Short mmCIF file of C-alpha atoms in Angstrom, two decimals:
data_model
loop_
_atom_site.label_atom_id
_atom_site.label_comp_id
_atom_site.label_asym_id
_atom_site.label_seq_id
_atom_site.Cartn_x
_atom_site.Cartn_y
_atom_site.Cartn_z
CA MET A 269 -17.72 9.65 1.19
CA ASP A 270 -21.22 8.44 1.04
CA ALA A 271 -22.66 5.24 2.12
CA ALA A 272 -23.34 3.91 -1.06
CA SER A 273 -19.57 4.72 -2.24
CA LEU A 274 -18.10 2.95 0.84
CA LYS A 275 -20.56 -0.02 0.12
CA THR A 276 -19.23 -0.30 -3.31
CA LEU A 277 -15.63 -0.16 -2.49
CA ASN A 278 -15.85 -2.72 0.08
CA ARG A 279 -17.71 -5.11 -2.20
CA CYS A 280 -14.92 -4.88 -5.19
CA ARG A 281 -12.33 -5.34 -2.43
CA ARG A 282 -14.08 -8.28 -1.17
CA GLU A 283 -14.56 -9.68 -4.79
CA ARG A 284 -10.78 -9.00 -5.76
CA ARG A 285 -11.47 -6.43 -8.69
CA ALA A 286 -9.23 -3.60 -8.76
CA ALA A 287 -11.14 -0.08 -8.18
CA VAL A 288 -10.17 3.55 -7.64
CA LEU A 289 -12.28 5.93 -5.14
CA LEU A 290 -12.42 9.47 -6.74
CA THR A 291 -12.68 11.93 -4.20
CA ASP A 292 -13.27 15.90 -5.27
CA LEU A 293 -11.48 17.84 -2.80
CA GLU A 294 -13.13 20.91 -3.05
CA SER A 295 -16.92 19.89 -3.01
CA GLY A 296 -16.01 16.51 -1.09
CA ALA A 297 -18.02 14.21 -3.63
CA SER A 298 -16.68 10.84 -4.07
CA ARG A 299 -17.63 7.73 -6.38
CA VAL A 300 -16.03 4.51 -6.94
CA LEU A 301 -14.74 3.42 -10.31
CA VAL A 302 -14.39 -0.45 -11.16
CA GLU A 303 -11.46 -1.43 -13.37
CA GLY A 304 -12.92 -1.91 -16.87
CA GLU A 305 -15.32 1.02 -16.77
CA ALA A 306 -13.88 3.96 -18.29
CA PRO A 307 -14.27 7.28 -16.81
CA GLU A 308 -14.94 10.52 -18.49
CA GLN A 309 -12.11 12.99 -19.72
CA PRO A 310 -10.37 14.52 -17.89
CA LEU A 311 -10.06 11.88 -15.24
CA ARG A 312 -9.58 8.87 -17.80
CA GLU A 313 -5.71 9.04 -18.09
CA PRO A 314 -4.71 9.81 -14.39
CA VAL A 315 -7.23 6.90 -13.35
CA GLU A 316 -6.01 4.24 -15.97
CA LYS A 317 -2.66 5.13 -14.43
CA ALA A 318 -3.40 4.65 -10.77
CA LEU A 319 -5.02 1.39 -11.49
CA ARG A 320 -1.73 0.25 -13.43
CA SER A 321 0.84 1.60 -11.32
CA GLY A 322 -1.40 0.87 -7.69
CA ARG A 323 -0.16 4.14 -6.28
CA SER A 324 -2.96 6.74 -5.02
CA GLY A 325 -2.43 10.34 -4.89
CA THR A 326 -3.69 13.69 -5.74
CA VAL A 327 -3.94 14.99 -9.24
CA GLU A 328 -5.25 17.93 -11.20
CA ALA A 329 -7.75 17.63 -13.76
CA GLY A 330 -9.81 20.40 -15.45
CA GLY A 331 -9.16 23.04 -12.79
CA ARG A 332 -10.11 20.36 -9.92
CA SER A 333 -8.29 18.85 -7.02
CA TYR A 334 -9.05 14.92 -6.98
CA PHE A 335 -7.81 12.57 -4.36
CA LEU A 336 -7.31 8.78 -6.19
CA ASN A 337 -7.49 6.26 -3.66
CA VAL A 338 -6.56 2.73 -5.57
CA HIS A 339 -7.76 -0.41 -4.03
CA LEU A 340 -5.87 -3.46 -5.79
CA PRO A 341 -6.65 -7.22 -4.84
CA PRO A 342 -5.18 -8.03 -1.44
CA PRO A 343 -2.62 -10.79 -2.33
CA ARG A 344 -3.85 -14.31 -1.59
CA LEU A 345 -1.85 -16.87 0.49
CA VAL A 346 -2.89 -20.42 -1.11
CA VAL A 347 -1.93 -22.98 1.57
CA ILE A 348 -1.50 -26.66 0.60
CA GLY A 349 -1.76 -28.94 3.14
CA ALA A 350 -4.15 -28.35 5.99
CA VAL A 351 -1.18 -29.21 8.73
CA HIS A 352 0.17 -28.16 11.79
CA ILE A 353 2.17 -25.25 10.21
CA SER A 354 -0.86 -24.03 8.43
CA GLN A 355 -2.74 -23.51 11.80
CA ALA A 356 -0.19 -20.97 12.79
CA LEU A 357 0.42 -19.39 9.39
CA ALA A 358 -3.48 -18.57 8.22
CA PRO A 359 -4.39 -16.74 11.29
CA MET A 360 -0.95 -14.72 11.00
CA ALA A 361 -1.06 -14.15 7.41
CA ARG A 362 -4.43 -13.06 7.80
CA ILE A 363 -3.41 -10.16 10.27
CA ALA A 364 -0.29 -9.40 7.73
CA GLY A 365 -3.25 -8.50 5.03
CA PHE A 366 -3.28 -11.68 3.22
CA ASP A 367 -6.51 -13.45 1.77
CA VAL A 368 -6.00 -16.95 2.68
CA ARG A 369 -7.40 -20.21 1.92
CA ILE A 370 -6.06 -23.73 2.52
CA VAL A 371 -6.71 -26.84 0.15
CA ASP A 372 -6.06 -30.05 1.10
CA PRO A 373 -8.15 -33.08 -0.08
CA ARG A 374 -7.52 -35.38 3.17
CA THR A 375 -10.69 -34.57 4.92
CA ALA A 376 -9.79 -35.61 8.48
CA PHE A 377 -6.71 -32.48 8.06
CA ALA A 378 -8.82 -30.07 6.21
CA SER A 379 -11.78 -30.24 9.10
CA PRO A 380 -13.47 -26.82 9.89
CA GLU A 381 -12.78 -27.54 13.88
CA ARG A 382 -8.64 -27.70 13.10
CA PHE A 383 -9.15 -24.11 11.09
CA ALA A 384 -12.06 -22.31 12.80
CA GLY A 385 -12.59 -19.16 10.18
CA VAL A 386 -10.43 -20.18 7.39
CA ARG A 387 -11.33 -20.49 3.98
CA LEU A 388 -10.87 -24.44 3.69
CA GLN A 389 -11.20 -26.36 0.32
CA ALA A 390 -11.06 -30.19 0.73
CA VAL A 391 -10.68 -30.76 -2.94
CA TRP A 392 -7.66 -31.91 -4.94
CA PRO A 393 -5.51 -28.64 -5.82
CA GLN A 394 -6.66 -28.74 -9.41
CA GLU A 395 -10.44 -28.72 -8.79
CA ALA A 396 -9.53 -25.45 -5.99
CA PHE A 397 -7.95 -23.86 -8.95
CA GLU A 398 -10.84 -24.42 -11.28
CA GLU A 399 -13.07 -22.85 -8.52
CA SER A 400 -10.78 -19.80 -7.48
CA PRO A 401 -7.95 -19.37 -10.41
CA LEU A 402 -4.13 -18.59 -9.21
CA ASP A 403 -2.90 -15.36 -10.65
CA ALA A 404 -0.04 -12.77 -10.00
CA TYR A 405 -1.71 -11.49 -6.70
CA THR A 406 -1.44 -15.02 -5.20
CA ALA A 407 1.47 -16.73 -3.29
CA LEU A 408 1.32 -20.13 -2.86
CA ALA A 409 2.72 -22.50 -0.24
CA ALA A 410 3.17 -26.30 -0.48
CA LEU A 411 3.17 -28.05 3.04
CA THR A 412 1.54 -31.48 2.52
CA HIS A 413 5.17 -33.20 1.90
CA ASP A 414 2.97 -35.22 -0.27
CA PRO A 415 4.15 -35.43 -3.79
CA LYS A 416 0.65 -36.03 -5.56
CA ILE A 417 -0.80 -33.24 -3.71
CA ASP A 418 1.96 -30.93 -3.91
CA ASP A 419 3.44 -31.26 -7.44
CA PRO A 420 0.23 -30.35 -9.25
CA ALA A 421 -0.23 -27.60 -7.13
CA LEU A 422 3.65 -26.23 -7.66
CA THR A 423 2.94 -26.81 -11.12
CA ALA A 424 0.04 -24.57 -11.36
CA ALA A 425 1.15 -22.11 -9.25
CA LEU A 426 4.33 -21.34 -11.77
CA GLU A 427 2.21 -21.63 -14.89
CA ALA A 428 0.22 -19.02 -13.27
CA GLY A 429 3.00 -17.03 -12.54
CA CYS A 430 2.34 -16.56 -8.68
CA PHE A 431 4.56 -13.82 -7.50
CA TYR A 432 5.78 -16.33 -4.92
CA VAL A 433 5.87 -20.09 -4.81
CA GLY A 434 7.64 -22.43 -1.56
CA ALA A 435 7.55 -26.00 -0.83
CA LEU A 436 8.35 -27.64 2.57
CA GLY A 437 10.91 -30.18 2.81
CA SER A 438 14.53 -30.68 3.36
CA ARG A 439 17.18 -30.07 0.37
CA LYS A 440 17.36 -33.53 -0.53
CA THR A 441 13.41 -34.13 -0.93
CA HIS A 442 13.79 -31.16 -3.13
CA ALA A 443 16.38 -32.59 -4.88
CA LYS A 444 13.77 -35.18 -5.78
CA ARG A 445 11.20 -33.01 -6.12
CA VAL A 446 13.40 -30.90 -8.76
CA GLU A 447 13.76 -34.13 -10.61
CA ARG A 448 9.94 -35.06 -10.99
CA LEU A 449 9.18 -31.55 -12.13
CA THR A 450 11.96 -31.34 -14.66
CA HIS A 451 10.98 -34.56 -16.29
CA SER A 452 7.02 -33.71 -16.11
CA GLY A 453 8.41 -30.97 -18.33
CA LEU A 454 8.83 -27.62 -16.34
CA GLY A 455 11.83 -25.29 -17.45
CA ALA A 456 14.92 -24.98 -15.27
CA ALA A 457 14.07 -21.75 -14.72
CA ALA A 458 10.26 -22.19 -13.61
CA VAL A 459 11.43 -25.02 -11.16
CA ALA A 460 14.37 -22.48 -9.68
CA ARG A 461 11.42 -20.02 -8.59
CA ILE A 462 10.58 -22.40 -5.76
CA HIS A 463 11.85 -21.41 -2.47
CA ALA A 464 12.88 -24.59 -0.83
CA PRO A 465 13.54 -25.18 1.96
CA ILE A 466 10.77 -22.95 2.69
CA GLY A 467 10.91 -19.76 4.83
CA LEU A 468 13.67 -17.33 5.66
CA ALA A 469 16.33 -18.98 7.64
CA ILE A 470 15.89 -17.75 11.15
CA GLY A 471 16.21 -21.08 12.73
CA ALA A 472 12.70 -21.81 12.89
CA ALA A 473 11.91 -24.98 15.19
CA SER A 474 8.39 -25.05 16.31
CA PRO A 475 5.34 -24.99 13.77
CA ALA A 476 4.39 -21.82 14.58
CA GLU A 477 8.10 -20.35 14.24
CA ILE A 478 8.08 -22.00 11.05
CA ALA A 479 4.76 -19.93 9.65
CA VAL A 480 6.88 -16.86 10.94
CA ALA A 481 9.91 -17.82 8.51
CA ILE A 482 7.18 -18.57 5.65
CA LEU A 483 5.11 -15.74 5.65
CA ALA A 484 8.31 -13.42 6.17
CA GLN A 485 9.36 -14.67 2.97
CA VAL A 486 6.41 -14.45 1.15
CA ILE A 487 6.33 -10.47 1.99
CA ALA A 488 9.70 -10.28 0.89
CA ALA A 489 8.58 -11.48 -2.56
CA LEU A 490 5.57 -9.14 -2.60
CA ARG A 491 7.23 -6.28 -1.52
CA SER A 492 10.97 -6.77 -3.52
CA ARG A 493 9.28 -7.94 -7.07
CA GLY A 494 5.67 -8.25 -6.37
CA LEU A 495 2.96 -6.29 -7.79
CA GLU A 496 4.62 -3.24 -8.21
CA GLU A 497 6.19 -4.31 -11.49
CA ARG A 498 3.05 -4.47 -13.20
CA GLY A 499 3.13 -0.53 -13.01
CA GLU A 500 6.61 1.69 -13.64
CA ALA A 501 9.07 1.47 -11.27
CA ALA A 502 8.67 2.16 -7.57
CA MET B 90 -20.22 -22.13 -1.38
CA LEU B 91 -17.16 -20.86 1.02
CA GLU B 92 -17.99 -18.57 4.09
CA GLU B 93 -16.80 -15.11 3.72
CA VAL B 94 -14.27 -14.30 6.46
CA LYS B 95 -14.20 -11.17 8.09
CA GLU B 96 -11.24 -9.14 7.67
CA PRO B 97 -9.57 -8.11 10.53
CA LEU B 98 -8.09 -4.44 11.05
CA ASP B 99 -10.13 -3.20 7.98
CA PRO B 100 -10.72 0.29 8.55
CA LEU B 101 -13.29 0.60 5.80
CA ALA B 102 -15.04 -2.58 6.59
CA THR B 103 -15.28 -0.95 10.47
CA ALA B 104 -16.67 2.10 8.89
CA GLU B 105 -19.17 -0.10 7.06
CA ALA B 106 -20.01 -2.13 10.30
CA TRP B 107 -20.34 1.02 12.25
CA MET B 108 -22.65 3.03 9.83
CA GLU B 109 -24.89 -0.45 9.46
CA ALA B 110 -25.13 -0.19 13.56
CA GLY B 111 -26.30 3.83 13.15
CA ARG B 112 -22.77 4.91 14.39
CA LYS B 113 -21.68 8.42 12.97
CA VAL B 114 -18.58 7.78 11.39
CA ALA B 115 -15.77 10.12 9.85
CA ILE B 116 -12.95 8.54 7.63
CA ALA B 117 -9.54 10.07 7.51
CA THR B 118 -7.28 9.20 4.90
CA VAL B 119 -3.50 10.40 4.26
CA VAL B 120 -3.60 12.01 0.45
CA GLU B 121 -0.02 13.50 0.32
CA THR B 122 3.32 12.69 2.44
CA TRP B 123 6.50 14.19 2.19
CA GLY B 124 9.97 13.10 3.43
CA SER B 125 9.77 10.38 5.96
CA ALA B 126 5.96 9.75 6.35
CA PRO B 127 5.06 6.43 8.35
CA ARG B 128 1.86 5.24 6.46
CA PRO B 129 1.72 5.42 2.79
CA VAL B 130 -1.13 7.64 0.72
CA GLY B 131 -4.17 6.35 0.71
CA SER B 132 -4.20 4.96 4.67
CA HIS B 133 -7.10 5.32 6.55
CA LEU B 134 -8.28 6.21 10.23
CA VAL B 135 -11.89 5.77 10.51
CA ILE B 136 -13.54 7.20 13.69
CA ASP B 137 -16.60 7.05 15.14
CA GLY B 138 -18.92 9.83 17.04
CA ASP B 139 -17.28 8.39 20.82
CA GLY B 140 -13.89 8.83 19.45
CA HIS B 141 -13.41 5.02 18.68
CA PHE B 142 -10.86 4.41 15.88
CA GLU B 143 -9.80 1.74 13.42
CA GLY B 144 -6.36 2.23 11.21
CA SER B 145 -3.84 4.76 11.34
CA VAL B 146 -2.37 7.85 9.48
CA SER B 147 0.95 7.78 10.79
CA GLY B 148 2.89 5.60 13.67
CA GLY B 149 0.80 6.95 16.55
CA CYS B 150 1.65 10.12 16.31
CA VAL B 151 -0.66 12.43 15.04
CA GLU B 152 -3.83 10.09 15.20
CA GLY B 153 -4.92 11.98 18.86
CA ALA B 154 -5.32 15.50 17.06
CA VAL B 155 -7.01 13.84 13.81
CA VAL B 156 -9.41 11.96 16.19
CA ALA B 157 -10.24 15.25 17.80
CA GLU B 158 -10.76 16.73 14.64
CA ALA B 159 -13.08 14.10 13.42
CA ALA B 160 -15.43 15.07 16.08
CA ASP B 161 -15.86 18.44 14.66
CA VAL B 162 -16.43 17.26 10.92
CA ILE B 163 -19.00 14.85 12.25
CA ALA B 164 -20.80 17.29 14.04
CA GLU B 165 -20.44 20.19 11.04
CA GLY B 166 -20.87 16.97 8.34
CA ARG B 167 -18.31 18.70 6.51
CA PRO B 168 -15.11 17.73 5.30
CA ARG B 169 -11.27 19.17 6.37
CA MET B 170 -7.95 18.94 5.26
CA LEU B 171 -5.13 18.89 8.00
CA GLU B 172 -1.26 19.10 7.56
CA PHE B 173 0.99 17.72 10.05
CA GLY B 174 4.85 18.19 10.19
CA VAL B 175 7.39 19.12 12.11
CA ALA B 176 7.87 22.81 12.17
CA ASP B 177 9.50 23.55 15.49
CA GLU B 178 10.17 22.02 19.23
CA THR B 179 6.81 23.23 20.29
CA ALA B 180 5.30 21.54 17.45
CA TRP B 181 6.56 18.08 18.13
CA ARG B 182 3.42 17.23 20.34
CA VAL B 183 1.12 16.97 17.60
CA GLY B 184 3.84 16.89 14.72
CA LEU B 185 5.60 13.68 13.12
CA SER B 186 8.58 12.83 15.18
CA CYS B 187 10.42 11.23 11.81
CA GLY B 188 10.81 14.75 10.36
CA GLY B 189 8.00 14.13 7.60
CA ARG B 190 5.06 15.69 6.77
CA ILE B 191 1.66 14.71 5.69
CA ARG B 192 -1.88 15.83 4.35
CA VAL B 193 -5.03 14.32 6.05
CA TYR B 194 -8.33 14.72 4.62
CA VAL B 195 -11.06 14.07 7.03
CA GLU B 196 -14.45 13.61 5.97
CA PRO B 197 -17.78 12.71 7.42
CA LEU B 198 -19.75 9.29 6.12
CA LEU B 199 -22.97 10.49 4.72
CA GLY B 200 -26.08 8.22 4.99
#
């Protein structure tokens, strides 16, 4: 690989643009193909297929052997609420490979001192999503316990097709939430997609343990029904 | 504007940082797997001229051998293809104890 290709590839990855690193296994030459740029024949079909499926592999084309390394955007985790659980969840999720951001309009909570090195948006969820829209590569965990912050975020996540949507709160709290969201016009199937009470049932007690339970559930969603659905079955 | 967050444990970001710091770098990539392989196709291990490394191409079974090959790749400036598997008892030391087989492409990062 050459320096320019590595820089281009890393830039695409930072900017959440899908890209394929194409390496000629005989000559060693490599180049980056960004999604939307159609490569010349005979590589067009293999590259498009790789981008669709998200699967890397070797291909034979035009009598040569190539390795296609697909880089799809890393899954993003949007946490609504700069709360105690989020302080544990953000670094854990980052280590697990998630692009993490925290949204909380309450500036007393969303302070850089409490979240060193984490992308923090001290605005209402709707404003945050205008700046960086939710997508199918995104998981959303609503942790504020405050309907006026959580509800619009949950609605937006369900509408955007986020691969995971979870909300903190007891069964009783969630029953009320379901009532509110249904009343606001969301369909039963959409509302049923919300994981609540949030997190895998591991008996988590402390904020850090709850963060583990949430992260495990997000990973389960990603690996069981997540991005692979975009392409052919795994 | 939001601050850019540094990705932890990201081999390709590490490779770029090492390159910017003037270090010689080799990039190892899993290009093919057969049977039970611990790391998927596309996984990276990056190695610098002093044998420092980041990432993985297996569960730790063959990294040592790849790091050793990387030194030659950096010295020669040419890529090479490595293959690891479990053929017999003697191969176990530098093979995959899980029983799979992998092909690893090791290339120099050219300036």
